[in-house]
Short mmCIF file of C-alpha atoms in Angstrom, two decimals:
data_model
loop_
_atom_site.label_atom_id
_atom_site.label_comp_id
_atom_site.label_asym_id
_atom_site.label_seq_id
_atom_site.Cartn_x
_atom_site.Cartn_y
_atom_site.Cartn_z
CA MET A 1305 3.78 32.44 17.30
CA ILE A 1306 5.87 29.71 16.38
CA THR A 1307 6.41 27.04 19.13
CA GLY A 1308 8.40 24.54 16.81
CA ILE A 1309 9.94 23.68 13.51
CA GLY A 1310 11.26 20.47 12.11
CA ILE A 1311 12.83 19.17 8.88
CA ASP A 1312 13.27 15.74 7.55
CA VAL A 1313 14.76 14.14 4.44
CA THR A 1314 13.92 10.45 3.86
CA GLU A 1315 15.26 8.57 0.50
CA ILE A 1316 12.70 7.11 -1.20
CA ASN A 1317 15.05 3.77 -2.54
CA ARG A 1318 14.96 3.03 1.54
CA MET A 1319 10.94 3.04 1.40
CA MET A 1320 10.80 1.19 -1.87
CA LYS A 1321 12.19 -2.07 -0.10
CA HIS A 1322 9.12 -1.74 2.25
CA ILE A 1323 6.36 -0.96 -0.22
CA HIS A 1324 4.98 -4.77 0.23
CA ASP A 1325 6.07 -5.14 3.78
CA GLU A 1326 2.72 -5.10 5.42
CA ALA A 1327 4.30 -5.04 9.10
CA PHE A 1328 6.18 -2.15 8.16
CA ILE A 1329 3.30 -0.10 6.22
CA SER A 1330 0.89 -0.73 9.27
CA ARG A 1331 3.58 0.55 11.65
CA ILE A 1332 4.06 3.78 9.53
CA LEU A 1333 0.51 4.61 8.39
CA THR A 1334 -2.56 4.73 9.74
CA PRO A 1335 -5.82 3.10 8.48
CA GLU A 1336 -6.92 6.31 6.48
CA GLU A 1337 -3.64 6.69 5.23
CA ARG A 1338 -3.33 3.02 4.07
CA LYS A 1339 -6.70 3.53 1.97
CA GLN A 1340 -4.76 5.93 0.07
CA TYR A 1341 -1.51 4.19 -0.14
CA SER A 1342 -3.22 0.96 -1.30
CA PRO A 1343 -4.31 1.66 -4.91
CA LEU A 1344 -1.00 3.42 -5.95
CA GLY A 1345 1.61 2.05 -8.33
CA THR A 1346 4.66 0.80 -7.31
CA LYS A 1347 6.82 4.40 -7.81
CA ARG A 1348 3.88 6.52 -6.42
CA LYS A 1349 3.79 3.82 -3.24
CA ALA A 1350 7.54 4.64 -2.59
CA GLU A 1351 6.96 8.22 -2.50
CA PHE A 1352 3.88 8.49 -0.53
CA LEU A 1353 5.46 6.25 2.21
CA ALA A 1354 8.62 8.30 2.04
CA GLY A 1355 6.72 11.59 2.09
CA ARG A 1356 4.50 10.50 4.99
CA PHE A 1357 7.36 9.07 7.13
CA SER A 1358 9.27 12.17 6.78
CA ALA A 1359 6.25 14.42 7.51
CA LYS A 1360 5.86 12.66 10.75
CA GLU A 1361 9.53 12.75 11.56
CA ALA A 1362 9.72 16.15 10.96
CA TYR A 1363 6.58 16.97 13.00
CA ALA A 1364 7.99 15.08 15.93
CA LYS A 1365 11.15 17.02 15.70
CA ALA A 1366 8.84 20.41 15.96
CA LYS A 1367 7.22 19.12 19.01
CA GLY A 1368 10.41 18.27 21.04
CA THR A 1369 9.50 14.66 21.69
CA GLY A 1370 10.92 12.50 18.45
CA LEU A 1371 8.87 9.12 17.67
CA GLY A 1372 8.87 6.75 20.52
CA ALA A 1373 7.37 6.35 24.17
CA ASN A 1374 5.59 9.46 23.99
CA LEU A 1375 4.18 9.80 20.23
CA SER A 1376 4.46 7.07 17.62
CA PHE A 1377 3.73 6.98 13.80
CA GLN A 1378 -0.01 6.06 14.58
CA ASP A 1379 -0.84 9.07 16.62
CA LEU A 1380 -0.05 11.12 13.33
CA THR A 1381 -2.22 10.55 10.19
CA VAL A 1382 -1.25 12.92 6.93
CA LEU A 1383 -4.07 13.36 4.44
CA ASN A 1384 -4.82 15.81 1.65
CA ASN A 1385 -7.16 18.74 1.67
CA SER A 1386 -9.39 19.34 -1.14
CA LEU A 1387 -6.88 21.18 -2.70
CA GLY A 1388 -4.17 18.35 -2.76
CA CYS A 1389 -2.04 19.98 0.41
CA PRO A 1390 -1.21 17.26 3.12
CA VAL A 1391 -2.83 17.97 6.43
CA LEU A 1392 -1.15 16.58 9.77
CA LYS A 1393 -3.33 15.64 12.93
CA ASP A 1394 -1.73 14.62 15.80
CA ARG A 1395 -4.53 12.95 18.25
CA THR A 1396 -1.99 13.46 21.10
CA SER A 1397 -2.64 17.14 20.62
CA PRO A 1398 -5.89 17.82 19.48
CA GLY A 1399 -6.72 21.50 18.17
CA THR A 1400 -2.95 21.97 17.71
CA VAL A 1401 -1.88 24.20 14.52
CA ILE A 1402 0.41 22.04 12.39
CA HIS A 1403 1.63 23.19 9.10
CA VAL A 1404 3.68 20.81 6.98
CA SER A 1405 5.04 20.33 3.22
CA ILE A 1406 6.25 17.76 1.44
CA THR A 1407 8.19 17.67 -1.53
CA HIS A 1408 9.83 14.75 -3.46
CA THR A 1409 12.79 14.23 -6.18
CA GLY A 1410 13.47 11.42 -7.69
CA THR A 1411 15.70 9.97 -4.88
CA VAL A 1412 14.20 11.77 -1.88
CA ALA A 1413 10.96 13.01 0.22
CA ALA A 1414 11.64 15.77 2.30
CA SER A 1415 9.21 17.57 4.77
CA VAL A 1416 8.96 20.78 7.16
CA ALA A 1417 6.43 20.72 10.18
CA ILE A 1418 5.67 24.08 11.70
CA ILE A 1419 3.62 24.15 14.99
CA GLU A 1420 1.55 27.38 15.57
CA SER A 1421 0.58 28.69 19.16
CA GLN A 1422 -2.52 30.69 19.48
CA SER A 1423 -1.55 32.83 22.29
CA CYS A 1424 0.88 35.59 21.99
#
């Protein structure tokens, strides 16, 4: 059963301004995500940052908490599985089934997050 759904759109140009801002990057990306981010080229860094920002915002909306006192960017990690699909993990809610999709155009990154409950 679906217990939450969230969507977010983030402008890539907004993130382009921050691709060399270590304080911003460290606030948004977890250490595991920063390992994937570091070797990327300029354009791809902006897309990656916008995509992760968007996915985390979409999930926070699905969870109903938003990002703030009860949930931070550092609580959430979005890594790709072996097929390249994004997988979001919430360290504050281990075992939560989360479905996330991220897409990009030339100007925006958009994400949808769905939280699934195993109970009927």
